mmCIF file of C-alpha atoms in Angstrom:
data_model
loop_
_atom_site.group_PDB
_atom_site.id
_atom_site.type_symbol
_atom_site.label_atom_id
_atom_site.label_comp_id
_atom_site.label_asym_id
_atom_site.label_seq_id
_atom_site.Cartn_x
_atom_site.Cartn_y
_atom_site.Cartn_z
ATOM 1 C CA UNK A 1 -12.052 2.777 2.180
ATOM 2 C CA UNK A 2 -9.345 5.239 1.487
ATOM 3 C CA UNK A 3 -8.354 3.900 -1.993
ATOM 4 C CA UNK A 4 -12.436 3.712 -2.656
ATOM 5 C CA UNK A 5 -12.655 6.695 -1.667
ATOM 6 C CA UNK A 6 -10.388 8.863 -3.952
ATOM 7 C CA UNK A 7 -10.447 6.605 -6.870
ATOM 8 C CA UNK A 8 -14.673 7.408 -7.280
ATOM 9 C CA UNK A 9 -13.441 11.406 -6.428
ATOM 10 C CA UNK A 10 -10.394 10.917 -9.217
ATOM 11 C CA UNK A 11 -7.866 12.333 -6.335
ATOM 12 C CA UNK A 12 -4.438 11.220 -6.781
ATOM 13 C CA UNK A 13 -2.952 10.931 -3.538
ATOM 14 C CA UNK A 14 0.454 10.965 -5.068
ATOM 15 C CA UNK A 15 -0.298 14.802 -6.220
ATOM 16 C CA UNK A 16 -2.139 15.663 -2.509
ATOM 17 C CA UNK A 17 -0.157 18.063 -0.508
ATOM 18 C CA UNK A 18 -0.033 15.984 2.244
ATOM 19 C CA UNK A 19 1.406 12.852 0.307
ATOM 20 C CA UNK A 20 4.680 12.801 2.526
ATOM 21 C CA UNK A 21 2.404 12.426 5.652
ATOM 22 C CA UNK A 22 0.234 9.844 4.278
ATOM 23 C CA UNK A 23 3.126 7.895 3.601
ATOM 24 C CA UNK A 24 4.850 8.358 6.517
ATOM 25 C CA UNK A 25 1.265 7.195 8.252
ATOM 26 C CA UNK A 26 1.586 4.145 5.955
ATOM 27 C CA UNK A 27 4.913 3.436 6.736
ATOM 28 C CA UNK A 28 4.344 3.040 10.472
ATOM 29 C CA UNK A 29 1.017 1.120 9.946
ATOM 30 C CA UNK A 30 3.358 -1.312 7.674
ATOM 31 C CA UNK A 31 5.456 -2.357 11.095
ATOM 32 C CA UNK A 32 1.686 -2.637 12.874
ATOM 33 C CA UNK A 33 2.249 -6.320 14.925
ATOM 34 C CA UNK A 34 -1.653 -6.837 13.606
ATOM 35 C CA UNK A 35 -1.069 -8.753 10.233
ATOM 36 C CA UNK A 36 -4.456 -6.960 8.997
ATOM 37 C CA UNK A 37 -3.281 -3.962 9.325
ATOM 38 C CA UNK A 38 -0.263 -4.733 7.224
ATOM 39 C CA UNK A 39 -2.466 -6.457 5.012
ATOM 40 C CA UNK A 40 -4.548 -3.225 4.930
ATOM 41 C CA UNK A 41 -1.502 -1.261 4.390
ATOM 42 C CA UNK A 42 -0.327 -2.720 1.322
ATOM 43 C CA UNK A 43 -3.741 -2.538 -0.267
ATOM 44 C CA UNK A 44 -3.499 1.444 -0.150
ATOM 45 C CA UNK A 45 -0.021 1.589 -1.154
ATOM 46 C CA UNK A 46 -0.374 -0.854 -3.894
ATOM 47 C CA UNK A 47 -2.893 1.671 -5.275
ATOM 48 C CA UNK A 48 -0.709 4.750 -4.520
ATOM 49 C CA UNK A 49 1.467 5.752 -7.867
ATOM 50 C CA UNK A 50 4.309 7.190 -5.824
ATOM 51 C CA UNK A 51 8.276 5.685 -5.552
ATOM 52 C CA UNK A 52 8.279 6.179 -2.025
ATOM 53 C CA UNK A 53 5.283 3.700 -1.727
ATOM 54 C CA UNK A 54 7.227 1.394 -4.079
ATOM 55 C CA UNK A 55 9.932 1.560 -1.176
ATOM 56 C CA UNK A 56 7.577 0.722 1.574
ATOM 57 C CA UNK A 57 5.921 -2.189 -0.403
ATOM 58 C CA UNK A 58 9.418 -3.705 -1.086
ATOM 59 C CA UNK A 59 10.539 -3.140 2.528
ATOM 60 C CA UNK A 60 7.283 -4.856 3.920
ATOM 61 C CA UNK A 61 7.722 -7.588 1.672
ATOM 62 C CA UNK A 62 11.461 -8.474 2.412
ATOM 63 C CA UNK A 63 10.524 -8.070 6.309
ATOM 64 C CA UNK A 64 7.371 -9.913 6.453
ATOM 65 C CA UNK A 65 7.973 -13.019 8.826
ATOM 66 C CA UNK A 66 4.059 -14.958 8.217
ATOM 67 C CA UNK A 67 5.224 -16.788 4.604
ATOM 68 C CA UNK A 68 1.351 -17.142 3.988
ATOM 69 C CA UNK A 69 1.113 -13.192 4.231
ATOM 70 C CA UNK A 70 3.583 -12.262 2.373
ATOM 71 C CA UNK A 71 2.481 -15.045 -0.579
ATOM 72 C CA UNK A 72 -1.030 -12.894 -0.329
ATOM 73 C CA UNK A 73 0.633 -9.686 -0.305
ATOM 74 C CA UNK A 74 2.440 -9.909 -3.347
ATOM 75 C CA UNK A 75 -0.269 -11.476 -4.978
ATOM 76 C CA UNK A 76 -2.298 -7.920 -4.006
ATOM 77 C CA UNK A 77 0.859 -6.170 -4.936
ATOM 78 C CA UNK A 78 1.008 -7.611 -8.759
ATOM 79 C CA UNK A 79 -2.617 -7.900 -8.976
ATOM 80 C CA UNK A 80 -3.564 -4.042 -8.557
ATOM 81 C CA UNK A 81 -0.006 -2.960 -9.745
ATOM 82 C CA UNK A 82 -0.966 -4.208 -13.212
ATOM 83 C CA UNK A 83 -4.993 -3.216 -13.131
ATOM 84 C CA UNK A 84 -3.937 0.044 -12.686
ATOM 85 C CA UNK A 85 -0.765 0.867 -14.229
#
């Protein structure tokens, strides 16, 4: 995927141009009523080294409804948040 993708490429989508419009992309995928998707969506900005993807992940976190999700979301969140910081 995406975060696959750039990592083997060493592109730092936090330095792209077009970082504001991936994020904004992100950002609407986070509200997706598919909980994959938002699944999905906090896998790529977990990875992204950015404080406007800190923002999202701590908005889709306090707005998740699915308890079970948002237990496996955080544990994404904290597990690639430390690999990688």
């Amino acid at each position: 995927g995406l975060n696959h993708g750039t990592n083997r490429l060493f592109i730092d989508l936090a330095q792209v141009d077009c970082v504001d419009d991936l994020l904004e992309m992100l950002a609407i995928t986070a509200k997706d009523e598919l909980a994959d998707t938002r699944e999905r969506t906090v896998i790529c900005l977990s990875w992204f080294r950015h404080p406007r993807a800190n923002e999202i992940l701590e908005q889709i976190l306090e707005n998740e409804a699915d308890e079970m999700l948002k237990i496996n979301m955080e544990h994404i969140v904290s597990s690639l948040r430390s690999k990688y910081e």
